[in-house]
Amino acid sequence: MGLCSLFLVTLLLLTSFAVCQLEEFISIDCGGTSNYTDKSTGLAWISDSGIMKHGKPVEVQNPSGNKFQYQRRREFPIDSRKYCYTLVTEERRRYLVRATFKYGNLDDGDTYPQFQLYLDATKWATVSIYDASRIYAKEMIFRAPSNSIDVCMCCATTGSPFISTLELRPLNLSMYATDFEGSFFLKVAARINFGAPSEDVVRYPDDPYDRIWESDLIKRQNYLVGVAPGTERINTTKKIEIETRENPPVKVMQTAVVGTKGILSYRLNLEDFPGNARAYAYFAEIEDLPKNETRKFKLEQPYIADYSNAVVNIAENANGSYTLYEPSYMNVSLEFVLSFSFVKTRDSTQGPLLNAMEISKYMPIASKTDRQDSNFVNAFRFLSAESVLKNEGDPCVPTPWEWVNCSTTTPPRITKINLSRRNLKGEIPGKLNNMEALTELWLDGNMLTGQLPDMSNLINVKIMHLENNKLTGPLPSYLGSLPSLQALFIQNNSFSGVIPSGLLSGKIIFNFDDNPELHKGNKKHFQLMLGISIGVLVILLILFLTSLVLLLILRRKTSQQKRDEKGVSGRSSTKPLTGYSFGRDGNIMDEGTAYYITLSELKEATNNFSKNIGKGSFGSVYYGKMKDGKEVAVKTMTDPSSYGNQQFVNEVALLSRIHHRNLVPLIGYCEEEYQHILVYEYMHNGTLREYIHECSSQKQLDWLARLRIAEDAAKGLEYLHTGCNPSIIHRDVKTSNILLDINMRAKVSDFGLSRLAEEDLTHISSVARGTVGYLDPEYYANQQLTEKSDVYSFGVVLLELLSGKKAVSSEDYGPEMNIVHWVC
């Protein structure tokens, strides 16, 4: 009685699990017109007509007939948008998601489609259709990063993007767990049932997780070819014990192939390889071997030599026959063409056996849009009924929504919002203040109400259009002090109160017409405050000039030679060093300042020079953060003795007058304790060389970004050659001396101690300072250094930008070793 009760309880638990599992399945018939149950599998399918509002259902033309879910497909427009299905998930639970595609016969004039498939921001696959009768299935195994995930189609190169079905299957417990699942998805490349009795796939209900196991009898180009002679198919009806982590279905484990001549070998192509993979082999001894018979074999695969020494003895490894043994290869590098063999050992009496295998590629998880940016733009979608705001998927990747622009940083940030005349109603979402990368905001021509939210953190915003709305309340005082603001339009609203004085300074384009309750404030009060301010400034100027005169007198009393020997500077950290130059009319011009920074301040900012971020011709470079929060790059001179103190100060004075948006600005300097140090603005995105030659795929530059960088660098060099008087020849133009700021704009660096060309000279002669591969060949011959030398080096930089190859490489160019010879 007890045994019978235990059996009934176990059966009840298994039945309950199967029912729960089935209820959690999501099966979407894309393009379908109604909901139904597939009689062959018992799976319930729902139409996407209430889920997807874009695209149109299209009848599949195929005379061979289809399953019901392949009678129609959903086809999307050919445009720059992405079209996404959002699937509800349970955060941190593992799932299998499957998208299938069946196109059917072509209509006259049509071409087979090719487009991109994305899972959230991660590229999943390139869908290329070239066989009308085939059902193309793409599967990904992932641990849910949040409570939903997006499956998106976009970027068609031929034909229209489309989809036939979309399925989501929850997995159990630790199935397919890896050490890398926080950073990688698993893209299924192969799941094969060996020894299958027919070409039919095995799936639900035979597999409770509805994985699709393809038969090894399927005939397809480059699929399981190179089969060894003597390969035979075997099967059993006995139950196989499969209680292991991946739980392959019993039906799959009841069939196998055996190498009767001592070897099993196969060859197949793996989509999107080479790459790193997780591979599973499934073995179960399904023959009744006599006691004196053994089955031992090894894997022979040159790319995974570490695993080739292990001997597989199925019955021994699995603790008996008819029991699953599941070795896995956690992280193995595989080529596009996978050739593998199982070979019996010398002491084995039976040939190798294989029941099934799975191979999945590790796909790096791409960064989605910054969460705070995403939350803000999603809030706007509830302010309008227009379909243009009903966008699916991530705001920036793989393609941006049509009303936003995004940066190329990781993670992407939203830089522009254009919602002019979109019939927006309600208050501007309060999360706007988190959009720190925003440069343009266009909300004009709507029916927005209420007061302005806090926008004091929008330090990069340049243009704001808020006109023609119903906004009320005072204008916040911080609007006049936003550091990058260039234009503000608020006309035809109902703002009230006093206009902040910073908006009336003339530095900002400001239009506030048709706001009757808005005024400029008390004129007398303004004049009084202006007079007080001018008086204070005059007093401060007198004190400064007096201090400067006293300091000059004091410095004249101190011998320059004695100061050099002591190596100690008497400057204050608040004293600026002013650079002068002669204008074309011969008059002296004051063109810029570089502040003196004490060595103790630099040690504090750099944590005692602990974070080295590079090394240039001047010396080592360290990251630092000043007390005011400003991030800096601190360059220490390798050989301070090569410059006298006065010579160094003169050089800094000359550098302090060079100001251009495409040149890395000099902030300050230090000459103390025999140290010569230059302090520059920190460039957050490093060097151009890193982005071209050393970065991961997530940081690759598109063509527009490359064009922008080339233009920025060219403007910086042009300013050195023609905008400075006397002109400056850089002498070491290369990709590692072109830096990228937080907005991916290029700035030329390391022109710090370049020689200044005489105004009336066309060239200078100097010791070679450039880098091999970038130097003008004529310079080697005549030692004449001109602006043309920089132009030649910049040409090499352009070749690197276009080709992605290094300037010098024996691997790429052979004995010539140079990209210029390679191109010519």
PDB file of C-alpha atoms in Angstrom, residues 609-616 619-624 633-634 686-687:
ATOM      1  CA  PHE A 609      50.427  59.365  -9.208  1.00  0.00           C
ATOM      2  CA  SER A 610      48.896  55.891  -8.774  1.00  0.00           C
ATOM      3  CA  LYS A 611      46.732  55.545 -11.905  1.00  0.00           C
ATOM      4  CA  ASN A 612      48.924  55.486 -15.013  1.00  0.00           C
ATOM      5  CA  ILE A 613      46.779  55.862 -18.146  1.00  0.00           C
ATOM      6  CA  GLY A 614      49.458  56.096 -20.806  1.00  0.00           C
ATOM      7  CA  LYS A 615      52.888  57.190 -21.900  1.00  0.00           C
ATOM      8  CA  GLY A 616      53.706  59.774 -24.549  1.00  0.00           C
ATOM      9  CA  GLY A 619      56.543  61.249 -20.396  1.00  0.00           C
ATOM     10  CA  SER A 620      54.071  59.244 -18.317  1.00  0.00           C
ATOM     11  CA  VAL A 621      50.415  60.294 -18.069  1.00  0.00           C
ATOM     12  CA  TYR A 622      48.312  59.924 -14.903  1.00  0.00           C
ATOM     13  CA  TYR A 623      44.604  60.299 -14.213  1.00  0.00           C
ATOM     14  CA  GLY A 624      43.598  62.901 -11.656  1.00  0.00           C
ATOM     15  CA  ALA A 633      45.402  64.154 -17.393  1.00  0.00           C
ATOM     16  CA  VAL A 634      48.732  64.837 -15.663  1.00  0.00           C
ATOM     17  CA  GLY A 686      40.884  57.529 -24.779  1.00  0.00           C
ATOM     18  CA  THR A 687      42.791  57.473 -28.054  1.00  0.00           C
TER      19      THR A 687
END
